[in-house]
Amino acid sequence: LQTFKSRIRRCFQLLIRILNIVLLTCLVSCKPDKGKDVPEIDLHHSIVLDENQLLLGKVKDISWENDSVLVVVDSNQDGFLHFVHLSDKKVSEYGKIGQGPGEFLLVGTVYPDMNNRPILFDVSKKECFMMQRGDEGILFQSLFSLADSLICFEMLPVQHNRYIVTGLHKHNRFTILDGNGKKVGDFGEYPYRDEEEKTVDGFVLGDVYQGKLAASPRRNHFVQAIYKAKILTFYEQSGERWNFIKEIQESFPKYKYNSPAIETDTPVGYLDVCATEKYVYALYSGKNYRDDKDAAFSGYTIEVYGWDGTLQKRYLSDVPLKVIEVSKDDGSLYAIAYHPDPVLVRFSLSV
């Protein structure tokens, strides 16, 4: 009987050891995946237009007008909107700098609305424009001007004639505007490193956590890619509400919490972001101004995520990139690259 009890005790101890090993294995496998095991794919560029065919300065954005025409937003001088016709590689230029009707002071991005009409937001004039083609060429129709109390950086058209706006917002990270530019709601929490940063004034956080926006073609998902940190935030629409999906936080900016001034050894985060119905493409730098100077403002790595916030793969460019845009079928990636002067390039993403 004693021998039997001893055997039972040894079997029980062995079972406990096995369960501990299984539990440890499970815990290790359930650690947050930072994408170390995702495929990394080298990309090799082809030049679409070189520096003699497309004269560029300080490029801010690249977007689609339609499936065959890209819009490149350049530095603030007359003709700062370059329309590139990919079928014949012809370039037309529009956009006049000034304070008159249909003129601009500071445009950073161009986003197509639900009807693929380019929407431009002039940060300095606080005015939103819609681009239309007419008998006399391209016209810019003023849609609305913002109230003085709203300080906005980017304006993303979404469903139901609404706009998601980022800027210096006291309480919430995103503001929702209607088709007349009136505030109809807000949502979202700013990222924070610790409980102390969580209490920082919203105007400071709004400056520190600026970032580019991108929406799915149906405008029912959007993502923000933070410029001064490695942070990506995903949202989806449900009725009139925008629901948080996931936020990926891999680095935070270094700054004193009473001022938005960023320390120069802080790595630059995401330079640009674009999206299709299937994927989000985020151009990452990871360099800092103290050590890399202007090279910090270009990147070689494009991270590809599903709309659930899961990293799918990484593309590694053979040239430094400033801004990116992807075709709707996920087959081609277009970018402004430094070669060493800025040129328009294309990468094939087909397997």
Short mmCIF file of C-alpha atoms in Angstrom, two decimals:
data_model
loop_
_atom_site.label_atom_id
_atom_site.label_comp_id
_atom_site.label_asym_id
_atom_site.label_seq_id
_atom_site.Cartn_x
_atom_site.Cartn_y
_atom_site.Cartn_z
CA LEU A 1 0.00 0.00 0.00
CA GLN A 2 2.83 2.35 0.87
CA THR A 3 4.50 1.64 -2.48
CA PHE A 4 1.23 2.38 -4.29
CA LYS A 5 0.88 5.73 -2.50
CA SER A 6 4.47 6.59 -3.35
CA ARG A 7 3.87 5.88 -7.02
CA ILE A 8 0.72 8.04 -6.99
CA ARG A 9 2.70 10.90 -5.41
CA ARG A 10 5.47 10.65 -8.02
CA CYS A 11 2.91 10.57 -10.84
CA PHE A 12 1.19 13.64 -9.41
CA GLN A 13 4.51 15.52 -9.15
CA LEU A 14 5.35 14.60 -12.74
CA LEU A 15 1.94 15.83 -13.88
CA ILE A 16 2.51 19.16 -12.11
CA ARG A 17 5.89 19.56 -13.88
CA ILE A 18 4.32 18.82 -17.26
CA LEU A 19 1.54 21.38 -16.63
CA ASN A 20 4.12 24.00 -15.63
CA ILE A 21 6.07 23.41 -18.84
CA VAL A 22 2.89 23.67 -20.93
CA LEU A 23 1.86 26.88 -19.13
CA LEU A 24 5.32 28.44 -19.59
CA THR A 25 5.27 27.59 -23.29
CA CYS A 26 1.84 29.17 -23.64
CA LEU A 27 2.93 32.34 -21.86
CA VAL A 28 5.98 32.71 -24.06
CA SER A 29 3.95 32.17 -27.24
CA CYS A 30 1.35 34.74 -26.11
CA LYS A 31 3.83 37.60 -25.68
CA PRO A 32 3.05 40.65 -27.88
CA ASP A 33 4.28 40.05 -31.39
CA LYS A 34 6.45 42.92 -32.60
CA GLY A 35 6.63 41.46 -36.07
CA LYS A 36 10.05 39.84 -35.86
CA ASP A 37 8.85 36.76 -37.73
CA VAL A 38 6.91 38.46 -40.53
CA PRO A 39 8.31 38.30 -44.08
CA GLU A 40 10.79 41.01 -45.08
CA ILE A 41 10.77 41.64 -48.82
CA ASP A 42 13.33 43.69 -50.74
CA LEU A 43 11.90 46.22 -53.20
CA HIS A 44 13.71 47.49 -56.29
CA HIS A 45 12.52 50.74 -57.81
CA SER A 46 11.94 51.84 -61.36
CA ILE A 47 11.88 55.55 -62.19
CA VAL A 48 8.54 56.85 -63.48
CA LEU A 49 9.65 60.48 -63.87
CA ASP A 50 13.15 61.78 -63.16
CA GLU A 51 14.21 65.21 -61.90
CA ASN A 52 14.18 66.64 -65.44
CA GLN A 53 10.62 65.47 -66.15
CA LEU A 54 9.17 66.43 -62.77
CA LEU A 55 10.82 69.32 -60.96
CA LEU A 56 10.12 68.97 -57.24
CA GLY A 57 11.09 70.89 -54.14
CA LYS A 58 9.93 70.02 -50.62
CA VAL A 59 7.32 67.34 -51.25
CA LYS A 60 4.58 66.96 -48.63
CA ASP A 61 2.15 64.37 -49.98
CA ILE A 62 1.18 62.09 -52.83
CA SER A 63 -2.37 60.95 -53.50
CA TRP A 64 -4.68 59.64 -56.23
CA GLU A 65 -7.02 61.82 -58.27
CA ASN A 66 -8.19 58.67 -60.05
CA ASP A 67 -6.78 55.25 -60.93
CA SER A 68 -4.30 56.69 -63.43
CA VAL A 69 -3.51 60.21 -62.14
CA LEU A 70 -1.35 60.94 -59.11
CA VAL A 71 -1.33 64.29 -57.32
CA VAL A 72 2.00 65.36 -55.80
CA VAL A 73 1.81 68.20 -53.25
CA ASP A 74 5.01 70.23 -53.44
CA SER A 75 6.45 73.23 -51.59
CA ASN A 76 4.44 76.43 -51.46
CA GLN A 77 4.95 78.09 -54.80
CA ASP A 78 2.68 78.58 -57.80
CA GLY A 79 1.97 75.24 -59.47
CA PHE A 80 2.57 73.31 -56.25
CA LEU A 81 0.03 70.63 -57.24
CA HIS A 82 1.60 68.32 -59.82
CA PHE A 83 -0.88 66.05 -61.65
CA VAL A 84 1.00 63.07 -63.07
CA HIS A 85 -0.81 61.12 -65.80
CA LEU A 86 0.70 57.65 -65.59
CA SER A 87 -0.65 56.55 -68.99
CA ASP A 88 1.45 59.04 -70.98
CA LYS A 89 3.65 60.49 -68.20
CA LYS A 90 2.41 63.99 -68.85
CA VAL A 91 2.48 66.47 -65.96
CA SER A 92 0.13 69.41 -65.40
CA GLU A 93 0.50 71.92 -62.59
CA TYR A 94 -2.14 73.85 -60.67
CA GLY A 95 -2.48 75.78 -57.45
CA LYS A 96 -1.75 79.47 -56.99
CA ILE A 97 -0.20 80.88 -53.83
CA GLY A 98 -2.06 83.88 -52.41
CA GLN A 99 -4.93 85.02 -50.24
CA GLY A 100 -7.49 85.53 -52.98
CA PRO A 101 -10.42 83.25 -53.92
CA GLY A 102 -9.23 79.81 -55.02
CA GLU A 103 -5.68 80.57 -53.84
CA PHE A 104 -3.68 78.84 -51.14
CA LEU A 105 -1.17 79.61 -48.42
CA LEU A 106 -0.27 76.23 -46.87
CA VAL A 107 -1.61 72.88 -48.10
CA GLY A 108 -0.09 69.74 -46.61
CA THR A 109 -2.20 66.84 -47.85
CA VAL A 110 -4.81 65.90 -50.45
CA TYR A 111 -7.47 63.29 -49.67
CA PRO A 112 -10.13 61.99 -52.09
CA ASP A 113 -13.72 62.01 -50.81
CA MET A 114 -16.34 59.28 -51.31
CA ASN A 115 -16.76 60.40 -54.95
CA ASN A 116 -12.98 60.50 -55.58
CA ARG A 117 -12.95 64.31 -55.63
CA PRO A 118 -9.70 65.62 -54.12
CA ILE A 119 -10.19 67.58 -50.89
CA LEU A 120 -7.54 70.13 -49.91
CA PHE A 121 -7.24 71.81 -46.52
CA ASP A 122 -5.34 75.09 -46.23
CA VAL A 123 -3.93 75.10 -42.70
CA SER A 124 -3.09 78.82 -42.73
CA LYS A 125 -6.39 80.04 -44.22
CA LYS A 126 -8.36 77.41 -42.24
CA GLU A 127 -10.34 76.75 -45.40
CA CYS A 128 -11.40 73.50 -47.06
CA PHE A 129 -11.50 73.17 -50.86
CA MET A 130 -12.80 70.59 -53.31
CA MET A 131 -11.08 70.16 -56.67
CA GLN A 132 -13.27 69.82 -59.78
CA ARG A 133 -12.52 69.49 -63.46
CA GLY A 134 -14.48 71.83 -65.75
CA ASP A 135 -14.38 73.21 -69.28
CA GLU A 136 -11.65 75.64 -68.25
CA GLY A 137 -9.53 73.01 -66.54
CA ILE A 138 -9.25 72.41 -62.83
CA LEU A 139 -11.23 74.58 -60.42
CA PHE A 140 -11.02 74.78 -56.63
CA GLN A 141 -14.35 75.26 -54.89
CA SER A 142 -14.33 76.54 -51.33
CA LEU A 143 -16.47 74.24 -49.17
CA PHE A 144 -16.20 75.97 -45.81
CA SER A 145 -13.96 77.86 -43.42
CA LEU A 146 -13.32 76.77 -39.86
CA ALA A 147 -14.25 78.62 -36.71
CA ASP A 148 -11.42 80.52 -35.04
CA SER A 149 -11.64 78.18 -32.05
CA LEU A 150 -10.59 75.15 -34.15
CA ILE A 151 -6.86 74.68 -34.78
CA CYS A 152 -6.52 71.85 -37.29
CA PHE A 153 -3.65 70.10 -39.08
CA GLU A 154 -5.32 67.48 -41.28
CA MET A 155 -8.82 66.87 -42.56
CA LEU A 156 -9.87 63.39 -43.73
CA PRO A 157 -13.16 62.97 -45.66
CA VAL A 158 -15.18 59.95 -44.49
CA GLN A 159 -18.72 58.62 -44.91
CA HIS A 160 -21.96 60.63 -44.48
CA ASN A 161 -20.34 63.89 -45.60
CA ARG A 162 -18.22 64.03 -42.47
CA TYR A 163 -14.59 64.95 -41.85
CA ILE A 164 -12.20 63.61 -39.23
CA VAL A 165 -9.84 66.35 -38.11
CA THR A 166 -6.60 66.34 -36.13
CA GLY A 167 -5.14 69.41 -34.46
CA LEU A 168 -4.75 71.16 -31.13
CA HIS A 169 -7.77 69.76 -29.31
CA LYS A 170 -8.15 70.31 -25.59
CA HIS A 171 -9.90 67.08 -24.63
CA ASN A 172 -10.22 64.49 -27.40
CA ARG A 173 -7.77 63.42 -30.07
CA PHE A 174 -10.10 63.63 -33.09
CA THR A 175 -12.85 66.10 -34.01
CA ILE A 176 -15.74 65.31 -36.38
CA LEU A 177 -17.00 68.06 -38.70
CA ASP A 178 -20.11 68.08 -40.88
CA GLY A 179 -20.24 69.20 -44.51
CA ASN A 180 -20.41 72.84 -43.41
CA GLY A 181 -17.32 72.63 -41.25
CA LYS A 182 -19.29 72.64 -37.97
CA LYS A 183 -18.15 70.46 -35.08
CA VAL A 184 -20.58 67.61 -34.48
CA GLY A 185 -18.53 65.37 -32.20
CA ASP A 186 -15.14 64.23 -30.97
CA PHE A 187 -13.52 61.02 -29.76
CA GLY A 188 -10.26 59.27 -29.02
CA GLU A 189 -7.59 59.46 -26.35
CA TYR A 190 -4.06 60.77 -26.93
CA PRO A 191 -1.22 58.26 -26.46
CA TYR A 192 0.69 58.55 -23.20
CA ARG A 193 3.88 57.02 -21.85
CA ASP A 194 2.89 57.12 -18.18
CA GLU A 195 0.26 58.51 -15.82
CA GLU A 196 2.06 61.86 -15.67
CA GLU A 197 1.90 62.34 -19.43
CA LYS A 198 -1.78 61.36 -19.36
CA THR A 199 -2.46 64.58 -17.43
CA VAL A 200 -0.58 66.85 -19.87
CA ASP A 201 -2.62 69.62 -21.50
CA GLY A 202 -4.43 68.48 -24.65
CA PHE A 203 -2.97 71.34 -26.70
CA VAL A 204 0.54 70.07 -25.94
CA LEU A 205 -0.40 66.45 -26.68
CA GLY A 206 -2.09 67.48 -29.92
CA ASP A 207 1.17 69.07 -31.06
CA VAL A 208 3.41 66.22 -29.90
CA TYR A 209 1.28 63.43 -31.35
CA GLN A 210 0.69 64.82 -34.83
CA GLY A 211 0.48 62.24 -37.59
CA LYS A 212 -0.71 61.41 -41.08
CA LEU A 213 -4.17 59.94 -41.68
CA ALA A 214 -5.34 57.34 -44.19
CA ALA A 215 -8.74 55.78 -44.83
CA SER A 216 -9.93 52.66 -46.60
CA PRO A 217 -11.58 53.36 -49.99
CA ARG A 218 -15.02 52.83 -48.45
CA ARG A 219 -14.07 55.34 -45.72
CA ASN A 220 -15.28 53.06 -42.94
CA HIS A 221 -11.80 52.51 -41.47
CA PHE A 222 -9.00 54.95 -40.80
CA VAL A 223 -5.52 54.92 -39.28
CA GLN A 224 -3.25 57.57 -37.82
CA ALA A 225 0.53 57.15 -38.07
CA ILE A 226 2.38 59.35 -35.56
CA TYR A 227 5.29 61.40 -36.89
CA LYS A 228 7.32 61.79 -33.68
CA ALA A 229 6.85 58.26 -32.30
CA LYS A 230 6.38 54.68 -33.50
CA ILE A 231 2.65 54.61 -32.84
CA LEU A 232 -0.16 53.46 -35.14
CA THR A 233 -3.84 53.75 -34.21
CA PHE A 234 -6.70 51.94 -35.99
CA TYR A 235 -10.42 52.83 -35.96
CA GLU A 236 -13.54 51.47 -37.65
CA GLN A 237 -16.97 53.00 -38.17
CA SER A 238 -20.13 51.55 -36.66
CA GLY A 239 -23.18 53.64 -37.50
CA GLU A 240 -22.38 57.20 -36.45
CA ARG A 241 -19.64 56.09 -34.06
CA TRP A 242 -15.93 55.47 -34.57
CA ASN A 243 -14.74 52.50 -32.55
CA PHE A 244 -11.17 51.93 -31.44
CA ILE A 245 -9.62 48.76 -32.90
CA LYS A 246 -5.99 48.74 -31.80
CA GLU A 247 -3.05 51.00 -31.00
CA ILE A 248 0.53 49.84 -31.54
CA GLN A 249 2.98 51.67 -29.28
CA GLU A 250 6.66 50.85 -29.80
CA SER A 251 8.30 54.18 -28.94
CA PHE A 252 7.40 57.54 -27.42
CA PRO A 253 8.81 61.04 -28.06
CA LYS A 254 11.23 62.60 -25.59
CA TYR A 255 10.01 65.98 -24.36
CA LYS A 256 9.34 67.96 -21.23
CA TYR A 257 5.67 67.60 -20.46
CA ASN A 258 5.12 71.37 -20.16
CA SER A 259 6.31 72.02 -23.74
CA PRO A 260 5.87 70.26 -27.11
CA ALA A 261 9.55 70.76 -28.05
CA ILE A 262 10.98 67.33 -28.94
CA GLU A 263 14.56 66.36 -28.07
CA THR A 264 16.74 65.92 -31.16
CA ASP A 265 17.74 62.34 -30.33
CA THR A 266 14.10 61.20 -30.49
CA PRO A 267 13.71 58.78 -33.43
CA VAL A 268 11.38 60.01 -36.16
CA GLY A 269 8.39 57.71 -36.43
CA TYR A 270 6.10 57.35 -39.44
CA LEU A 271 6.68 59.66 -42.40
CA ASP A 272 3.59 58.70 -44.36
CA VAL A 273 0.73 56.22 -44.49
CA CYS A 274 -1.67 55.02 -47.20
CA ALA A 275 -4.28 52.29 -47.43
CA THR A 276 -6.43 49.96 -49.53
CA GLU A 277 -9.43 47.87 -48.51
CA LYS A 278 -7.07 45.08 -47.41
CA TYR A 279 -3.95 46.73 -46.04
CA VAL A 280 -2.35 49.76 -44.41
CA TYR A 281 1.13 50.78 -45.63
CA ALA A 282 3.22 52.85 -43.19
CA LEU A 283 6.59 54.40 -44.14
CA TYR A 284 8.91 54.31 -41.12
CA SER A 285 12.12 56.27 -40.45
CA GLY A 286 13.57 55.29 -37.05
CA LYS A 287 16.45 57.76 -37.44
CA ASN A 288 16.95 60.93 -35.39
CA TYR A 289 17.96 64.46 -36.31
CA ARG A 290 20.89 64.68 -33.86
CA ASP A 291 22.77 61.81 -35.51
CA ASP A 292 21.30 61.66 -39.03
CA LYS A 293 20.31 65.27 -39.80
CA ASP A 294 18.02 65.50 -42.86
CA ALA A 295 18.33 61.75 -43.54
CA ALA A 296 15.99 61.29 -40.56
CA PHE A 297 13.14 62.61 -42.71
CA SER A 298 13.26 59.77 -45.22
CA GLY A 299 12.81 56.05 -44.73
CA TYR A 300 13.52 52.66 -46.25
CA THR A 301 10.99 50.50 -44.36
CA ILE A 302 7.32 50.11 -45.32
CA GLU A 303 5.31 48.16 -42.76
CA VAL A 304 2.13 46.47 -44.00
CA TYR A 305 -0.77 45.89 -41.59
CA GLY A 306 -4.22 44.41 -41.82
CA TRP A 307 -7.08 46.62 -40.68
CA ASP A 308 -7.17 44.64 -37.44
CA GLY A 309 -3.76 46.11 -36.61
CA THR A 310 -1.79 42.91 -37.25
CA LEU A 311 1.59 43.32 -38.95
CA GLN A 312 1.63 41.24 -42.15
CA LYS A 313 5.02 41.98 -43.75
CA ARG A 314 7.77 44.53 -44.24
CA TYR A 315 9.02 45.94 -47.51
CA LEU A 316 12.61 47.26 -47.64
CA SER A 317 13.24 49.90 -50.29
CA ASP A 318 16.54 50.22 -52.14
CA VAL A 319 16.27 54.05 -52.07
CA PRO A 320 15.22 56.49 -49.31
CA LEU A 321 11.55 57.50 -49.56
CA LYS A 322 9.69 60.64 -48.48
CA VAL A 323 6.01 59.89 -49.22
CA ILE A 324 4.15 56.83 -50.55
CA GLU A 325 0.89 55.85 -52.27
CA VAL A 326 -0.39 52.38 -53.18
CA SER A 327 -2.60 51.21 -56.04
CA LYS A 328 -6.08 49.98 -55.12
CA ASP A 329 -5.22 46.40 -56.11
CA ASP A 330 -2.13 46.36 -53.82
CA GLY A 331 -0.02 45.63 -56.90
CA SER A 332 2.11 48.80 -57.11
CA LEU A 333 3.62 51.26 -54.68
CA TYR A 334 4.47 54.77 -55.89
CA ALA A 335 6.77 57.06 -53.94
CA ILE A 336 8.87 60.19 -54.04
CA ALA A 337 12.44 58.97 -53.56
CA TYR A 338 15.75 60.77 -53.22
CA HIS A 339 17.98 59.72 -56.07
CA PRO A 340 19.66 61.99 -54.81
CA ASP A 341 17.17 64.61 -56.09
CA PRO A 342 13.46 63.88 -55.61
CA VAL A 343 12.03 61.62 -58.32
CA LEU A 344 8.81 59.66 -58.76
CA VAL A 345 9.42 55.91 -58.52
CA ARG A 346 7.35 52.74 -58.67
CA PHE A 347 7.77 49.38 -56.94
CA SER A 348 6.03 46.21 -58.05
CA LEU A 349 4.41 44.45 -55.10
CA SER A 350 3.26 41.43 -57.12
CA VAL A 351 4.57 38.11 -55.84
#
